[in-house]
Amino acid sequence: MARRKKIYEGKAKILYEGPEPGTIVQYFKDDATAFNAEKKDVIDGKGVLNNRLSEYFMTGLSQIGVPTHFIRRLNMREQLVRNCEIIPLEVIVRNYAAGSMSQRLGIAEGTQLPRPIVEYCYKDDALGDPLVTEEHIAAFGWASQQDMDDILSLALRVNDFMSGVMLAVGIRLVDFKIEIGRVYEGDFQRLIVADEISPDSCRLWDIETGQKLDKDVFRRDLGNLTDAYSEVARRLGVLPKTNVAKPTLIN
Ligand SMILES: Nc1ncnc2c1ncn2[C@@H]1O[C@H](COP(=O)(O)OP(=O)(O)OP(=O)(O)O)[C@@H](O)[C@H]1O
Ligand SMILES: [Mg+2]
């Protein structure tokens, strides 16, 4: 069998060249990192769950007309996606204060914000992904004004979709981060939702109990991360009812 070409290995995923031009394969690893990779561990089953959950959210988004990179899931740990030029920004949407926003502004975690607040961080691990303003983005040419209008509209649509999906299963979408990619279609280019949407990139709190069901379980040592992600998957019907974290996961 021919060996695939590895394009990039990140903290959570590996990218391989895809079978057709313009496609890549995303392999979801079990590695978990936090605090700019200062804290690291291998969490059995995390990659399988994130592959499934990202497929679920991306598929739902395309069903309501939000363009995404997702093409199809290949197996337990891999999905085929459109290769795109990633805009070097982490696009964060917050509905409730938490994490770095609470620290920066002194707002108690869990305080509902008057409206969804969109923030941008410059994707640069060496700098710790610093918060930037639209002034920086325009001045340094990371995205055009048209791109920024499109990014804002995509981010808010993803927020409405994800908030509704989560609310339906008793989970509060506190905040999330997405990455946006540029694809070219003939003379046109457009922006699509790329990377992943999973409990690694969202804050998800049980509405009744406040229990955290996202990567904060790992960041703050609150218990078993696979159990938390499995609970999200189970509620969404992405996994069968029994707890099948690793070996018996169906393909
Ligand atoms: N459709 C896509 N086309 C091209 N690159 C993509 C696509 N989706 C995601 N990526 C990129 O693939 C990489 C995924 O790997 P991973 O999430 O492990 O990276 P990471 O360690 O978080 O690093 P980074 O700081 O680069 O995001 C990221 O760099 C992400 O921007
Ligand atoms: Mg990443």
Coordinates of C-alpha atoms and ligand atoms in Angstrom, one line a residue:
M1 CA 0.0 0.0 0.0
A2 CA 1.3 3.4 -0.8
R3 CA 2.3 5.6 2.1
R4 CA 0.4 8.8 2.5
K5 CA 2.1 12.1 2.6
K6 CA 1.9 13.8 5.9
I7 CA 1.3 17.6 5.4
Y8 CA 1.2 18.8 9.0
E9 CA 1.1 17.4 12.6
G10 CA -0.5 19.7 15.1
K11 CA -1.4 19.3 18.7
A12 CA -4.7 17.5 18.2
K13 CA -4.7 16.4 14.6
I14 CA -2.5 15.2 11.7
L15 CA -3.2 16.3 8.1
Y16 CA -2.5 14.0 5.2
E17 CA -2.8 14.6 1.5
G18 CA -6.2 13.6 0.3
P19 CA -7.1 11.2 -2.5
E20 CA -8.3 14.0 -4.8
P21 CA -6.8 17.4 -5.5
G22 CA -8.1 20.0 -3.1
T23 CA -8.8 17.5 -0.4
I24 CA -7.0 16.6 2.8
V25 CA -7.5 13.9 5.4
Q26 CA -7.8 15.0 9.1
Y27 CA -6.7 12.3 11.6
F28 CA -7.9 13.0 15.1
K29 CA -5.3 12.2 17.8
D30 CA -5.9 11.3 21.4
D31 CA -3.5 14.0 22.5
A32 CA -4.8 16.7 24.7
T33 CA -2.9 20.0 25.4
A34 CA -3.8 23.1 27.3
F35 CA -2.2 26.4 28.3
N36 CA -0.3 26.6 25.0
A37 CA 0.9 23.0 25.3
E38 CA 2.4 23.4 28.8
K39 CA 0.0 20.7 30.0
K40 CA -0.2 17.5 27.9
D41 CA -1.7 14.0 28.1
V42 CA -3.0 11.2 26.0
I43 CA -6.7 10.7 26.6
D44 CA -8.0 7.3 25.3
G45 CA -10.8 7.7 22.9
K46 CA -10.8 11.5 22.6
G47 CA -9.9 11.5 18.9
V48 CA -12.7 9.1 18.0
L49 CA -15.2 11.2 19.8
N50 CA -14.0 14.5 18.3
N51 CA -14.0 13.0 14.8
R52 CA -17.7 12.0 15.3
L53 CA -18.8 15.2 17.0
S54 CA -17.1 17.5 14.4
E55 CA -18.8 15.5 11.6
Y56 CA -22.1 15.9 13.4
F57 CA -21.9 19.7 13.8
M58 CA -20.4 20.3 10.4
T59 CA -23.1 18.2 8.7
G60 CA -25.8 20.1 10.6
L61 CA -24.3 23.4 9.6
S62 CA -24.2 22.5 5.9
Q63 CA -27.9 21.4 6.2
I64 CA -28.8 25.0 7.3
G65 CA -26.7 26.5 4.5
V66 CA -23.5 27.3 6.4
P67 CA -20.5 26.3 4.2
T68 CA -17.9 24.0 5.8
H69 CA -14.8 22.1 4.8
F70 CA -16.4 18.7 5.7
I71 CA -16.8 16.2 2.9
R72 CA -17.2 12.8 4.6
R73 CA -16.0 10.7 7.5
L74 CA -13.6 8.0 6.4
N75 CA -13.3 5.9 9.5
M76 CA -13.2 6.1 13.3
R77 CA -10.4 8.7 13.4
E78 CA -10.3 10.3 10.0
Q79 CA -12.4 12.6 7.9
L80 CA -12.0 13.9 4.4
V81 CA -12.2 17.7 4.2
R82 CA -11.6 20.5 1.6
N83 CA -8.1 21.8 1.7
C84 CA -8.3 25.6 2.4
E85 CA -6.1 28.5 3.2
I86 CA -6.6 29.0 6.9
I87 CA -7.2 32.7 7.8
P88 CA -4.6 33.1 10.7
L89 CA -7.3 33.9 13.3
E90 CA -9.1 32.1 16.0
V91 CA -12.6 33.4 15.9
I92 CA -14.2 33.2 19.4
V93 CA -17.9 33.7 20.2
R94 CA -18.9 34.1 23.8
N95 CA -22.4 34.0 25.2
Y96 CA -21.4 33.8 28.9
A97 CA -18.2 35.1 30.5
A98 CA -15.6 32.4 31.2
G99 CA -11.9 31.6 30.9
S100 CA -9.6 34.4 29.6
M101 CA -12.5 36.9 29.2
S102 CA -13.4 36.5 32.9
Q103 CA -9.8 37.0 33.8
R104 CA -9.2 40.0 31.6
L105 CA -12.3 41.9 32.5
G106 CA -13.0 40.6 36.0
I107 CA -16.4 39.2 35.1
A108 CA -17.5 36.2 37.1
E109 CA -17.5 32.9 35.1
G110 CA -21.1 32.1 34.0
T111 CA -22.3 35.7 33.8
Q112 CA -24.6 36.0 30.8
L113 CA -23.3 38.6 28.3
P114 CA -25.7 41.3 27.0
R115 CA -25.2 39.8 23.5
P116 CA -22.9 37.4 21.8
I117 CA -19.4 38.9 21.8
V118 CA -17.0 38.0 19.0
E119 CA -13.2 38.1 19.6
Y120 CA -10.3 37.4 17.4
C121 CA -6.9 36.0 18.3
Y122 CA -3.9 35.9 16.0
K123 CA -3.0 32.2 15.4
D124 CA 0.6 32.1 16.5
D125 CA 1.6 29.4 19.1
A126 CA 5.0 31.1 19.8
L127 CA 3.1 34.3 20.9
G128 CA 0.3 32.3 22.7
D129 CA -2.4 33.3 20.2
P130 CA -2.8 36.9 21.4
L131 CA -6.1 38.8 21.3
V132 CA -6.1 41.3 18.4
T133 CA -8.6 43.9 17.1
E134 CA -10.0 44.4 13.6
E135 CA -7.5 47.3 13.3
H136 CA -4.6 44.8 13.6
I137 CA -6.3 42.4 11.2
A138 CA -6.8 45.1 8.5
A139 CA -3.4 46.8 9.0
F140 CA -1.4 43.6 8.8
G141 CA -3.5 42.2 5.9
W142 CA -4.6 39.0 7.7
A143 CA -8.2 39.5 6.3
S144 CA -10.0 42.1 4.2
Q145 CA -13.0 44.1 5.3
Q146 CA -15.2 41.9 3.1
D147 CA -13.6 38.8 4.8
M148 CA -14.3 40.2 8.2
D149 CA -18.0 40.8 7.3
D150 CA -18.3 37.2 6.1
I151 CA -16.4 35.9 9.2
L152 CA -18.7 37.7 11.6
S153 CA -21.8 36.4 9.8
L154 CA -20.4 32.8 9.8
A155 CA -19.5 33.0 13.4
L156 CA -22.9 34.2 14.5
R157 CA -24.7 31.6 12.4
V158 CA -22.5 28.9 13.9
N159 CA -23.3 30.3 17.4
D160 CA -27.1 30.2 16.8
F161 CA -26.9 26.7 15.4
M162 CA -24.7 25.3 18.1
S163 CA -26.6 27.1 20.9
G164 CA -29.9 25.6 19.7
V165 CA -28.5 22.1 19.2
M166 CA -27.0 22.2 22.7
L167 CA -30.0 23.7 24.4
A168 CA -32.1 20.9 23.0
V169 CA -30.0 18.4 25.0
G170 CA -29.7 20.4 28.2
I171 CA -26.3 21.9 27.6
R172 CA -25.4 25.6 27.6
L173 CA -23.0 26.8 24.9
V174 CA -20.9 29.2 26.9
D175 CA -18.4 30.0 24.2
F176 CA -16.5 28.4 21.3
K177 CA -13.7 28.9 18.8
I178 CA -13.7 28.3 15.1
E179 CA -11.2 28.6 12.3
I180 CA -12.2 29.9 8.8
G181 CA -10.6 28.8 5.5
R182 CA -10.6 30.4 2.1
V183 CA -11.4 28.2 -1.0
Y184 CA -11.2 29.2 -4.6
E185 CA -14.0 28.2 -7.1
G186 CA -13.1 29.4 -10.6
D187 CA -13.0 33.2 -10.5
F188 CA -14.6 33.3 -7.1
Q189 CA -13.3 32.7 -3.5
R190 CA -15.3 32.2 -0.4
L191 CA -14.9 31.5 3.2
I192 CA -16.0 28.3 4.9
V193 CA -15.9 26.9 8.4
A194 CA -12.8 24.7 8.8
D195 CA -10.7 22.9 11.4
E196 CA -13.0 21.2 13.9
I197 CA -16.0 21.9 16.1
S198 CA -15.8 19.7 19.2
P199 CA -15.7 19.8 23.0
D200 CA -12.0 20.7 22.6
S201 CA -13.0 24.0 21.1
C202 CA -16.3 24.8 23.0
R203 CA -17.3 25.4 26.6
L204 CA -20.3 23.3 27.3
W205 CA -22.0 23.3 30.7
D206 CA -24.9 21.1 31.8
I207 CA -27.8 23.5 32.2
E208 CA -29.2 21.8 35.4
T209 CA -26.0 21.1 37.3
G210 CA -23.4 23.4 35.7
Q211 CA -21.2 20.3 35.2
K212 CA -18.5 21.0 32.6
L213 CA -18.5 18.8 29.5
D214 CA -15.6 20.2 27.6
K215 CA -11.8 20.6 27.6
D216 CA -11.9 22.5 30.9
V217 CA -12.3 19.0 32.5
F218 CA -8.7 18.4 31.4
R219 CA -7.4 22.0 31.9
R220 CA -8.7 22.1 35.5
D221 CA -8.4 18.4 36.4
L222 CA -12.1 18.0 37.0
G223 CA -12.4 14.3 36.1
N224 CA -12.4 12.0 33.1
L225 CA -12.4 13.8 29.8
T226 CA -13.6 10.9 27.7
D227 CA -16.6 10.5 30.0
A228 CA -17.5 14.2 29.5
Y229 CA -17.2 14.0 25.7
S230 CA -19.1 10.7 25.6
E231 CA -21.9 12.3 27.6
V232 CA -22.2 15.1 24.9
A233 CA -22.1 12.5 22.1
R234 CA -24.7 10.3 23.9
R235 CA -27.1 13.2 24.5
L236 CA -26.9 14.2 20.8
G237 CA -27.5 10.6 19.7
V238 CA -24.1 10.4 18.1
L239 CA -23.3 7.4 20.2
P240 CA -25.5 4.5 21.3
K241 CA -26.9 4.8 24.9
T242 CA -24.4 2.6 26.6
N243 CA -21.1 4.1 27.5
V244 CA -18.8 2.9 24.7
A245 CA -15.9 5.2 25.1
K246 CA -13.2 3.3 23.2
P247 CA -13.1 -0.3 22.0
T248 CA -16.7 -0.9 21.0
L249 CA -17.4 2.4 19.2
I250 CA -19.2 1.6 16.0
N251 CA -17.7 2.9 12.8
Ligands
LIG1 N1 -9.7 22.4 5.8 C1 -8.4 22.7 6.2 N2 -7.5 23.0 5.3 C2 -6.2 23.3 5.6 N3 -5.8 23.3 6.9 C3 -6.7 23.0 7.9 C4 -8.0 22.7 7.6 N4 -8.7 22.5 8.7 C5 -7.8 22.7 9.7 N5 -6.6 23.0 9.2 C6 -5.4 23.3 10.0 O1 -4.9 22.0 10.4 C7 -4.3 22.0 11.7 C8 -5.0 21.1 12.6 O2 -4.1 20.6 13.5 P1 -4.3 20.9 15.1 O3 -5.7 21.3 15.4 O4 -3.7 19.7 15.7 O5 -3.3 22.1 15.1 P2 -2.9 22.9 16.4 O6 -1.8 22.2 17.1 O7 -4.1 23.3 17.1 O8 -2.1 24.1 15.7 P3 -2.5 25.4 15.0 O9 -1.9 26.4 16.0 O10 -1.8 25.4 13.7 O11 -4.0 25.4 14.9 C9 -4.4 23.5 12.1 O12 -3.2 24.2 11.8 C10 -5.6 24.0 11.3 O13 -5.5 25.4 11.1
MG2 MG -6.1 23.1 16.6

